[in-house]
Short mmCIF file of C-alpha atoms in Angstrom, two decimals:
data_model
loop_
_atom_site.label_atom_id
_atom_site.label_comp_id
_atom_site.label_asym_id
_atom_site.label_seq_id
_atom_site.Cartn_x
_atom_site.Cartn_y
_atom_site.Cartn_z
CA UNK A 1 130.04 168.52 -4.06
CA UNK A 2 131.66 171.68 -5.44
CA UNK A 3 130.78 175.19 -4.53
CA UNK A 4 128.68 176.01 -7.66
CA UNK A 5 126.57 173.24 -7.00
CA UNK A 6 126.13 174.16 -3.56
CA UNK A 7 125.18 177.79 -4.56
CA UNK A 8 122.82 176.60 -7.03
CA UNK A 9 121.07 174.15 -4.40
CA UNK A 10 120.98 177.44 -1.90
CA UNK A 11 119.55 179.72 -4.30
CA UNK A 12 116.75 177.21 -5.00
CA UNK A 13 116.07 177.10 -0.96
CA UNK A 14 116.04 180.74 -0.55
CA UNK A 15 113.99 181.68 -3.86
CA UNK A 16 110.55 181.30 -2.26
CA UNK A 17 111.29 183.46 0.75
CA UNK A 18 112.94 186.43 -0.84
CA UNK A 19 111.22 189.98 -1.30
CA UNK A 20 113.75 191.65 -3.29
CA UNK A 21 113.78 189.92 -6.89
CA UNK A 22 116.70 192.34 -8.00
CA UNK A 23 118.91 191.40 -5.20
CA UNK A 24 118.45 187.82 -5.80
CA UNK A 25 119.29 188.16 -9.42
CA UNK A 26 122.48 189.87 -8.56
CA UNK A 27 123.24 187.21 -5.57
CA UNK A 28 126.90 186.98 -4.58
CA UNK A 29 128.57 185.50 -1.38
CA UNK A 30 128.31 188.92 0.46
CA UNK A 31 124.34 188.96 -0.08
CA UNK A 32 122.64 189.48 3.35
CA UNK A 33 119.39 187.33 3.74
CA UNK A 34 117.69 190.03 5.77
CA UNK A 35 119.03 193.59 4.45
CA UNK A 36 119.60 192.45 0.77
CA UNK A 37 116.89 189.72 0.12
CA UNK A 38 114.69 191.33 2.68
CA UNK A 39 113.57 188.06 3.85
CA UNK A 40 111.27 187.93 6.98
CA UNK A 41 113.30 186.85 10.04
CA UNK A 42 110.82 184.25 10.84
CA UNK A 43 111.49 182.53 7.44
CA UNK A 44 115.15 182.26 8.37
CA UNK A 45 114.03 179.12 10.38
CA UNK A 46 112.51 177.76 7.22
CA UNK A 47 115.72 178.52 5.22
CA UNK A 48 117.60 176.77 8.08
CA UNK A 49 115.42 173.72 8.10
CA UNK A 50 115.28 173.46 4.53
CA UNK A 51 119.04 173.49 4.34
CA UNK A 52 119.15 170.70 7.06
CA UNK A 53 116.77 168.72 4.86
CA UNK A 54 118.48 169.05 1.47
CA UNK A 55 122.06 168.76 2.89
CA UNK A 56 121.00 165.89 5.55
CA UNK A 57 122.94 168.09 8.21
CA UNK A 58 122.12 169.45 11.45
CA UNK A 59 122.96 173.06 11.96
CA UNK A 60 123.52 173.83 15.59
CA UNK A 61 122.42 176.86 17.38
CA UNK A 62 125.96 178.37 17.34
CA UNK A 63 126.15 177.87 13.66
CA UNK A 64 122.71 179.31 13.08
CA UNK A 65 123.68 182.39 15.03
CA UNK A 66 125.68 183.51 12.06
CA UNK A 67 123.51 182.18 9.20
CA UNK A 68 122.96 185.81 7.93
CA UNK A 69 124.28 185.71 4.52
CA UNK A 70 125.13 183.51 1.65
CA UNK A 71 128.96 183.33 2.73
CA UNK A 72 128.26 182.01 6.26
CA UNK A 73 125.61 179.71 4.95
CA UNK A 74 128.14 178.11 2.49
CA UNK A 75 130.86 177.84 5.14
CA UNK A 76 128.38 176.32 7.56
CA UNK A 77 127.05 173.91 4.83
CA UNK A 78 130.75 172.93 3.87
CA UNK A 79 131.82 172.28 7.58
CA UNK A 80 128.75 170.00 8.20
CA UNK A 81 128.97 168.09 5.18
CA UNK A 82 132.57 167.38 5.62
CA UNK A 83 131.83 166.12 9.19
CA UNK A 84 129.34 163.63 7.96
CA UNK B 1 116.61 202.64 23.55
CA UNK B 2 113.37 201.34 21.93
CA UNK B 3 112.58 198.21 19.73
CA UNK B 4 109.32 197.20 17.97
CA UNK B 5 107.84 194.59 16.17
CA UNK B 6 104.46 194.15 14.13
CA UNK B 7 103.20 190.85 12.91
CA UNK B 8 100.10 190.67 10.22
CA UNK B 9 98.43 187.52 11.41
CA UNK B 10 97.14 186.95 8.01
CA UNK B 11 100.23 187.25 6.34
CA UNK B 12 102.26 185.19 9.01
CA UNK B 13 99.78 182.50 8.60
CA UNK B 14 100.34 182.52 5.00
CA UNK B 15 104.04 183.05 5.06
CA UNK B 16 104.92 180.43 8.07
CA UNK B 17 103.95 177.15 9.09
CA UNK B 18 105.03 176.85 12.66
CA UNK B 19 103.72 173.39 12.97
CA UNK B 20 106.27 172.32 10.69
CA UNK B 21 108.82 169.61 12.29
CA UNK B 22 111.77 171.27 13.99
CA UNK B 23 110.44 174.88 13.54
CA UNK B 24 109.31 175.63 17.16
CA UNK B 25 112.54 173.95 18.77
CA UNK B 26 114.78 176.53 16.70
CA UNK B 27 113.21 179.49 18.00
CA UNK B 28 111.54 178.79 21.28
CA UNK B 29 112.87 177.37 24.65
CA UNK B 30 111.14 174.54 26.27
CA UNK B 31 109.19 176.95 28.64
CA UNK B 32 107.80 179.17 25.74
CA UNK B 33 106.96 176.00 23.75
CA UNK B 34 104.76 175.04 26.78
CA UNK B 35 102.95 178.17 26.72
CA UNK B 36 102.33 177.77 23.02
CA UNK B 37 101.08 174.34 23.45
CA UNK B 38 98.97 175.16 26.70
CA UNK B 39 97.51 178.17 24.96
CA UNK B 40 93.74 178.56 23.95
CA UNK B 41 95.12 179.90 20.53
CA UNK B 42 98.55 178.64 19.77
CA UNK B 43 98.78 180.47 16.62
CA UNK B 44 98.78 183.93 18.48
CA UNK B 45 100.85 182.85 21.21
CA UNK B 46 103.60 181.89 18.67
CA UNK B 47 103.61 185.32 16.94
CA UNK B 48 103.26 187.02 20.54
CA UNK B 49 106.43 185.52 21.77
CA UNK B 50 108.07 185.96 18.29
CA UNK B 51 107.23 189.59 18.36
CA UNK B 52 108.73 190.13 22.12
CA UNK B 53 111.99 188.52 20.88
CA UNK B 54 112.13 190.81 17.68
CA UNK B 55 111.38 193.90 19.64
CA UNK B 56 113.95 193.15 22.13
CA UNK B 57 116.55 191.95 19.59
CA UNK B 58 116.43 195.23 18.11
CA UNK B 59 117.46 196.98 21.29
CA UNK B 60 119.99 194.34 21.79
CA UNK B 61 121.37 195.19 18.45
CA UNK B 62 121.46 198.87 19.14
CA UNK B 63 123.08 198.54 22.25
CA UNK B 64 126.03 195.99 21.24
CA UNK B 65 126.07 196.39 17.65
CA UNK B 66 126.00 192.48 17.48
CA UNK B 67 124.05 191.13 14.45
CA UNK B 68 123.08 187.56 14.63
CA UNK B 69 120.11 185.06 14.43
CA UNK B 70 119.67 183.60 18.09
CA UNK B 71 116.02 183.53 18.78
CA UNK B 72 116.58 180.67 21.47
CA UNK B 73 118.80 183.13 23.54
CA UNK B 74 116.06 185.82 23.64
CA UNK B 75 113.92 184.47 26.41
CA UNK B 76 110.36 185.55 27.29
CA UNK B 77 109.58 185.88 30.99
CA UNK B 78 106.67 187.09 33.25
CA UNK B 79 103.81 187.35 31.15
CA UNK B 80 101.05 189.26 32.76
CA UNK B 81 97.89 190.86 31.23
CA UNK B 82 96.70 194.21 32.57
CA UNK B 83 93.83 195.85 30.96
CA UNK B 84 94.28 193.78 27.78
CA UNK B 85 97.96 194.50 27.39
CA UNK B 86 100.36 191.81 27.82
CA UNK B 87 103.47 193.06 29.69
CA UNK B 88 106.52 190.83 29.97
CA UNK B 89 110.31 190.64 30.14
CA UNK B 90 112.86 189.23 27.55
CA UNK B 91 116.20 188.31 28.66
CA UNK B 92 119.08 188.23 26.41
CA UNK B 93 122.52 187.29 27.63
CA UNK B 94 123.22 189.91 30.61
CA UNK B 95 120.46 192.39 29.34
CA UNK B 96 117.04 192.59 30.36
CA UNK B 97 114.26 194.32 28.44
CA UNK B 98 110.49 195.14 29.23
CA UNK B 99 107.80 194.41 26.77
CA UNK B 100 104.35 195.59 26.14
CA UNK B 101 102.05 193.54 23.41
CA UNK B 102 98.64 194.47 22.13
CA UNK B 103 96.79 191.73 20.49
CA UNK B 104 94.25 192.03 17.98
CA UNK B 105 92.21 189.90 15.57
CA UNK B 106 94.70 191.28 12.64
CA UNK B 107 97.95 192.06 13.98
CA UNK B 108 100.28 191.59 17.13
CA UNK B 109 102.14 194.42 18.17
CA UNK B 110 105.26 194.67 20.83
CA UNK B 111 107.35 197.44 21.91
CA UNK B 112 110.34 196.92 24.10
CA UNK B 113 112.00 199.52 26.26
CA UNK B 114 115.33 199.38 28.66
CA UNK B 115 113.54 200.82 31.78
CA UNK B 116 109.99 200.49 32.66
CA UNK B 117 109.43 204.23 33.06
CA UNK B 118 110.08 204.26 29.31
CA UNK B 119 106.84 202.77 28.38
CA UNK B 120 105.20 206.43 29.30
CA UNK B 121 107.63 208.34 26.76
CA UNK B 122 106.71 206.39 23.55
CA UNK B 123 105.48 208.45 20.49
CA UNK B 124 104.53 207.09 17.37
CA UNK B 125 105.77 208.73 14.07
CA UNK B 126 103.66 208.99 11.23
CA UNK B 127 106.36 209.11 8.48
CA UNK B 128 110.05 208.38 7.92
CA UNK B 129 110.66 212.06 7.66
CA UNK B 130 113.98 212.91 9.46
CA UNK B 131 114.85 209.45 10.43
CA UNK B 132 118.15 208.20 9.23
CA UNK B 133 119.84 204.85 9.32
CA UNK B 134 123.39 203.94 10.38
CA UNK B 135 124.38 200.42 10.18
CA UNK B 136 120.83 199.65 9.60
CA UNK B 137 119.89 201.22 13.14
CA UNK B 138 117.28 204.41 12.53
CA UNK B 139 117.55 207.50 14.39
CA UNK B 140 115.40 210.76 14.31
CA UNK B 141 117.30 213.95 13.71
CA UNK B 142 115.40 217.05 14.85
CA UNK B 143 115.91 220.21 13.26
CA UNK B 144 118.70 222.21 14.91
CA UNK B 145 119.21 219.83 17.65
CA UNK B 146 122.45 217.68 17.57
CA UNK B 147 121.26 215.04 19.93
CA UNK B 148 119.46 212.22 18.09
CA UNK B 149 116.44 210.00 19.15
CA UNK B 150 116.11 206.36 18.89
CA UNK B 151 113.65 205.06 16.32
CA UNK B 152 112.53 201.66 15.61
CA UNK B 153 110.37 200.90 12.30
CA UNK B 154 108.53 197.72 11.77
CA UNK B 155 106.60 196.51 8.96
CA UNK B 156 104.74 193.71 7.82
CA UNK B 157 101.82 193.02 5.31
CA UNK B 158 99.38 195.49 5.79
CA UNK B 159 100.73 197.06 8.81
CA UNK B 160 103.65 199.58 9.54
CA UNK B 161 104.75 201.29 13.16
CA UNK B 162 107.34 203.73 13.92
CA UNK B 163 107.94 204.42 17.39
CA UNK B 164 110.51 206.62 19.14
CA UNK B 165 111.33 207.69 22.66
#
């Protein structure tokens, strides 16, 4: 799976939870889930569970700890998918 | 140091399904999950514990400048009800914070402090005037006074609360 495809999948996962449409439209690797997309922190768990389902991976607590922006999410997905 | 959190219960019900498979296990320790499952009203207990963790995280973030998503490492202890207010502690790594939680039918509100005596000095601000953020962490600047006061802002749905010490 290439990065572009992963970003598209991630965008679809994140979309229902965003509170800032403009930041979503300008999404880049540095986009922060909480400060930019203004996602409620309780919904970050939903995003993590959705990622686990979509990519069939398990995100351990250590990875979850740094799941704050698109860049880290992509890195975590890539690592976990390659470990499968 | 101060941290607060407010949960609009109607919005929380709409936004989150805590019964979703895997949800509780990613956020709540085994003991916290028992508190939820044995509670008279599990919905309220979920947001009660969550708001403590959030309020405590805000102080931790201010003290250490560490940002992260580690709800399992913020564990709630010693819940005790006095005159309808729920007191407790949240432990994060080497830090202990004291929490005070009010539960109404519409919202849940927690304020966390570093020292028990700080509960007596909490004031609520009506607006964001004189509040500036540095690294996303807000402080209150008084006119002609160099020192600043720590501020914590929480907004969810219909409710907003701004507190300072």
